[in-house]
Amino acid sequence: MKSLLHPGRVVSLVFLFAILCGTALLSLPAAQAQGESAPWITAFFTAVSAVSVTGLVVVDTGTYWSTFGQVVIMLLFQLGGFGMMTLATLLGLLVNRSFHLRTKLIAQAESHVLGLGDITSVAKLVLVVTLVMELAVMLLLTLRLHLTYGLAWGDAAWSGLFHAVSAFNNAGFSIHGDGLVRYATDALVLTPVMSAIVIGGIGFPVLYDLRSKWTDPRHWSLHTKLTLSGTAVLLGGGFLAVLLFEWSNPGTLGPMAWADKMLSAAFVSVSARTAGFNAIDIGALTHESWALHYFLMFIGGGSAGTAGGVKVGTVAILALMVIAEIRGRPDVEVFGRRVGSSAQRQAITVLVLGSALVVLGTLVILRDTDFPTDEVIFEVISAFGTVGLSTGITADLPETSQLMLTLLMYVGRVGTITLAASLALGEHRMPYRYPEEHPIVG
């Protein structure tokens, strides 16, 4: 009975239950625009994509689903984002329960991480930030869509709410068939969306740290410093790379004015890491930009947030390990702190298992279809990273391949969190150690 209550299993079962409920609701005739029951694979795929806040779709959200169906989808990715953020944050904090009090106090003093007493505060922060950001972005989008694009107040409010919730939860769902392409040059639409994506995806442990220690960056936790610095590098690097690869591409940035190119490139860099919105045609990107997307989508955003991927902190730790090895340092050090060996092992485990899933998914779909390898890899990484960007082949995949994508979305959203929690919660010291030996590497 004790094993059944393991936090990792609870998270997995809760999200599976939400997916099944969503599938049942989306299978109702009332959920479909034509008043007919949607095929089970369509309802199931959409429910998995919504709960895992991915955004991959096999039908057009705005025209295939009725208003009721769209509301169900929005509630599913709100639950997927808010529920995952809360559970992931609390699981990260509950790891401390496996330590003795003395160890907890020492670890907290050295790393400035959140303590058990902060759990209630974090839960409140999740709720407040979610409501404030979603309502603020909804208001800005509603005003813009009504005043500039002439939408009726009701339509503007619904579109603003749907896209605000989708953006903050990094879900990538849109009720427009072309995503946000129609707003590719509108900074007053894309900027609020980008802000919601970044704040939602950076992780609540980081936001909690910033709120409580905003005036003293020296006392930010190592996790906060790694996440913020890694996010800045990825956003800046992605922005410059997109400009370089797409500047003259007639299918994307080529026809745009200079300022519009900057805006669209920034949006691509932000959205590619986990959000899944597209303001330019993804299928028209150069192959270099597709390769860049592989990298950004696989990494994702911050831990215990709405983002997917293997997480910025994981990749930052791995990069620091490489640097330490190259420099011949026995310890992995950064910002005046030493990265624990357990965190290093967990980072390697998450990366290896994530890579193995991407390879497996790619092989399964390639065996099942005749689509080009680069397009299949794009869809697979997008599913695993819960990004939702697509080259346009998802709807044309056979059912077996679509089911493979649903598995990747589910594991990509729930698996990395539960794996990290399981590794930390299951850690224990052995009363003995074997003799050390050094196998040949490389």
JSON list of C-alpha atoms in Angstrom, two decimals, residues 169-255:
[
{"chain": "A", "resi": 169, "resn": "ASN", "atom": "CA", "xyz": [0.36, 27.34, -19.42]},
{"chain": "A", "resi": 170, "resn": "ASN", "atom": "CA", "xyz": [2.69, 27.01, -22.42]},
{"chain": "A", "resi": 171, "resn": "ALA", "atom": "CA", "xyz": [-0.04, 24.96, -24.12]},
{"chain": "A", "resi": 172, "resn": "GLY", "atom": "CA", "xyz": [0.23, 26.35, -27.65]},
{"chain": "A", "resi": 173, "resn": "PHE", "atom": "CA", "xyz": [-3.46, 25.82, -28.47]},
{"chain": "A", "resi": 174, "resn": "SER", "atom": "CA", "xyz": [-5.06, 28.48, -30.65]},
{"chain": "A", "resi": 175, "resn": "ILE", "atom": "CA", "xyz": [-8.59, 28.88, -31.97]},
{"chain": "A", "resi": 176, "resn": "HIS", "atom": "CA", "xyz": [-7.13, 30.36, -35.16]},
{"chain": "A", "resi": 177, "resn": "GLY", "atom": "CA", "xyz": [-6.31, 27.94, -37.94]},
{"chain": "A", "resi": 178, "resn": "ASP", "atom": "CA", "xyz": [-3.03, 29.74, -38.66]},
{"chain": "A", "resi": 179, "resn": "GLY", "atom": "CA", "xyz": [-2.03, 30.07, -34.99]},
{"chain": "A", "resi": 180, "resn": "LEU", "atom": "CA", "xyz": [-0.80, 33.61, -34.39]},
{"chain": "A", "resi": 181, "resn": "VAL", "atom": "CA", "xyz": [0.51, 34.19, -37.93]},
{"chain": "A", "resi": 182, "resn": "ARG", "atom": "CA", "xyz": [-2.06, 36.95, -38.48]},
{"chain": "A", "resi": 183, "resn": "TYR", "atom": "CA", "xyz": [-0.45, 38.87, -35.59]},
{"chain": "A", "resi": 184, "resn": "ALA", "atom": "CA", "xyz": [3.16, 38.28, -36.67]},
{"chain": "A", "resi": 185, "resn": "THR", "atom": "CA", "xyz": [3.87, 42.01, -36.91]},
{"chain": "A", "resi": 186, "resn": "ASP", "atom": "CA", "xyz": [1.72, 43.15, -33.97]},
{"chain": "A", "resi": 187, "resn": "ALA", "atom": "CA", "xyz": [3.87, 43.79, -30.91]},
{"chain": "A", "resi": 188, "resn": "LEU", "atom": "CA", "xyz": [0.82, 44.57, -28.75]},
{"chain": "A", "resi": 189, "resn": "VAL", "atom": "CA", "xyz": [-0.40, 41.00, -29.26]},
{"chain": "A", "resi": 190, "resn": "LEU", "atom": "CA", "xyz": [2.87, 39.05, -29.30]},
{"chain": "A", "resi": 191, "resn": "THR", "atom": "CA", "xyz": [4.55, 40.85, -26.39]},
{"chain": "A", "resi": 192, "resn": "PRO", "atom": "CA", "xyz": [1.89, 39.96, -23.75]},
{"chain": "A", "resi": 193, "resn": "VAL", "atom": "CA", "xyz": [1.86, 36.39, -25.07]},
{"chain": "A", "resi": 194, "resn": "MET", "atom": "CA", "xyz": [5.66, 36.15, -24.83]},
{"chain": "A", "resi": 195, "resn": "SER", "atom": "CA", "xyz": [5.60, 37.55, -21.29]},
{"chain": "A", "resi": 196, "resn": "ALA", "atom": "CA", "xyz": [3.06, 34.94, -20.20]},
{"chain": "A", "resi": 197, "resn": "ILE", "atom": "CA", "xyz": [5.08, 32.15, -21.82]},
{"chain": "A", "resi": 198, "resn": "VAL", "atom": "CA", "xyz": [8.33, 33.14, -20.09]},
{"chain": "A", "resi": 199, "resn": "ILE", "atom": "CA", "xyz": [6.80, 33.72, -16.64]},
{"chain": "A", "resi": 200, "resn": "GLY", "atom": "CA", "xyz": [4.77, 30.53, -16.76]},
{"chain": "A", "resi": 201, "resn": "GLY", "atom": "CA", "xyz": [7.67, 28.46, -18.04]},
{"chain": "A", "resi": 202, "resn": "ILE", "atom": "CA", "xyz": [10.43, 29.72, -15.79]},
{"chain": "A", "resi": 203, "resn": "GLY", "atom": "CA", "xyz": [9.22, 27.71, -12.79]},
{"chain": "A", "resi": 204, "resn": "PHE", "atom": "CA", "xyz": [7.64, 28.70, -9.51]},
{"chain": "A", "resi": 205, "resn": "PRO", "atom": "CA", "xyz": [10.65, 27.93, -7.31]},
{"chain": "A", "resi": 206, "resn": "VAL", "atom": "CA", "xyz": [12.41, 30.68, -9.28]},
{"chain": "A", "resi": 207, "resn": "LEU", "atom": "CA", "xyz": [9.50, 33.10, -8.94]},
{"chain": "A", "resi": 208, "resn": "TYR", "atom": "CA", "xyz": [9.29, 32.37, -5.22]},
{"chain": "A", "resi": 209, "resn": "ASP", "atom": "CA", "xyz": [13.00, 33.03, -4.84]},
{"chain": "A", "resi": 210, "resn": "LEU", "atom": "CA", "xyz": [12.75, 36.27, -6.79]},
{"chain": "A", "resi": 211, "resn": "ARG", "atom": "CA", "xyz": [9.79, 37.46, -4.75]},
{"chain": "A", "resi": 212, "resn": "SER", "atom": "CA", "xyz": [11.40, 36.79, -1.38]},
{"chain": "A", "resi": 213, "resn": "LYS", "atom": "CA", "xyz": [14.96, 37.88, -2.27]},
{"chain": "A", "resi": 214, "resn": "TRP", "atom": "CA", "xyz": [14.47, 40.31, -5.14]},
{"chain": "A", "resi": 215, "resn": "THR", "atom": "CA", "xyz": [16.81, 42.95, -3.73]},
{"chain": "A", "resi": 216, "resn": "ASP", "atom": "CA", "xyz": [19.63, 40.52, -2.92]},
{"chain": "A", "resi": 217, "resn": "PRO", "atom": "CA", "xyz": [20.62, 38.37, -5.92]},
{"chain": "A", "resi": 218, "resn": "ARG", "atom": "CA", "xyz": [23.62, 37.05, -4.00]},
{"chain": "A", "resi": 219, "resn": "HIS", "atom": "CA", "xyz": [21.26, 34.98, -1.87]},
{"chain": "A", "resi": 220, "resn": "TRP", "atom": "CA", "xyz": [19.27, 33.50, -4.74]},
{"chain": "A", "resi": 221, "resn": "SER", "atom": "CA", "xyz": [19.41, 29.72, -4.79]},
{"chain": "A", "resi": 222, "resn": "LEU", "atom": "CA", "xyz": [21.74, 28.00, -7.22]},
{"chain": "A", "resi": 223, "resn": "HIS", "atom": "CA", "xyz": [18.68, 26.65, -9.03]},
{"chain": "A", "resi": 224, "resn": "THR", "atom": "CA", "xyz": [17.42, 30.19, -9.62]},
{"chain": "A", "resi": 225, "resn": "LYS", "atom": "CA", "xyz": [20.77, 31.42, -10.88]},
{"chain": "A", "resi": 226, "resn": "LEU", "atom": "CA", "xyz": [21.20, 28.48, -13.24]},
{"chain": "A", "resi": 227, "resn": "THR", "atom": "CA", "xyz": [17.65, 28.77, -14.58]},
{"chain": "A", "resi": 228, "resn": "LEU", "atom": "CA", "xyz": [17.79, 32.53, -15.17]},
{"chain": "A", "resi": 229, "resn": "SER", "atom": "CA", "xyz": [21.24, 32.50, -16.74]},
{"chain": "A", "resi": 230, "resn": "GLY", "atom": "CA", "xyz": [20.42, 29.46, -18.89]},
{"chain": "A", "resi": 231, "resn": "THR", "atom": "CA", "xyz": [17.13, 31.00, -19.99]},
{"chain": "A", "resi": 232, "resn": "ALA", "atom": "CA", "xyz": [18.84, 34.26, -20.96]},
{"chain": "A", "resi": 233, "resn": "VAL", "atom": "CA", "xyz": [21.46, 32.41, -23.02]},
{"chain": "A", "resi": 234, "resn": "LEU", "atom": "CA", "xyz": [18.86, 30.28, -24.81]},
{"chain": "A", "resi": 235, "resn": "LEU", "atom": "CA", "xyz": [16.51, 33.19, -25.55]},
{"chain": "A", "resi": 236, "resn": "GLY", "atom": "CA", "xyz": [19.31, 35.44, -26.78]},
{"chain": "A", "resi": 237, "resn": "GLY", "atom": "CA", "xyz": [21.05, 32.72, -28.75]},
{"chain": "A", "resi": 238, "resn": "GLY", "atom": "CA", "xyz": [17.82, 31.51, -30.29]},
{"chain": "A", "resi": 239, "resn": "PHE", "atom": "CA", "xyz": [16.86, 35.05, -31.30]},
{"chain": "A", "resi": 240, "resn": "LEU", "atom": "CA", "xyz": [20.18, 35.69, -33.07]},
{"chain": "A", "resi": 241, "resn": "ALA", "atom": "CA", "xyz": [20.15, 32.27, -34.74]},
{"chain": "A", "resi": 242, "resn": "VAL", "atom": "CA", "xyz": [16.63, 32.74, -36.11]},
{"chain": "A", "resi": 243, "resn": "LEU", "atom": "CA", "xyz": [17.60, 36.13, -37.54]},
{"chain": "A", "resi": 244, "resn": "LEU", "atom": "CA", "xyz": [20.67, 34.58, -39.15]},
{"chain": "A", "resi": 245, "resn": "PHE", "atom": "CA", "xyz": [18.86, 31.58, -40.65]},
{"chain": "A", "resi": 246, "resn": "GLU", "atom": "CA", "xyz": [15.60, 33.28, -41.69]},
{"chain": "A", "resi": 247, "resn": "TRP", "atom": "CA", "xyz": [16.55, 36.88, -42.56]},
{"chain": "A", "resi": 248, "resn": "SER", "atom": "CA", "xyz": [16.20, 36.39, -46.31]},
{"chain": "A", "resi": 249, "resn": "ASN", "atom": "CA", "xyz": [13.82, 33.42, -46.33]},
{"chain": "A", "resi": 250, "resn": "PRO", "atom": "CA", "xyz": [10.86, 34.49, -48.53]},
{"chain": "A", "resi": 251, "resn": "GLY", "atom": "CA", "xyz": [8.55, 32.09, -46.67]},
{"chain": "A", "resi": 252, "resn": "THR", "atom": "CA", "xyz": [9.19, 33.54, -43.20]},
{"chain": "A", "resi": 253, "resn": "LEU", "atom": "CA", "xyz": [11.08, 36.74, -42.30]},
{"chain": "A", "resi": 254, "resn": "GLY", "atom": "CA", "xyz": [12.18, 37.74, -45.81]},
{"chain": "A", "resi": 255, "resn": "PRO", "atom": "CA", "xyz": [9.25, 40.01, -46.78]}
]
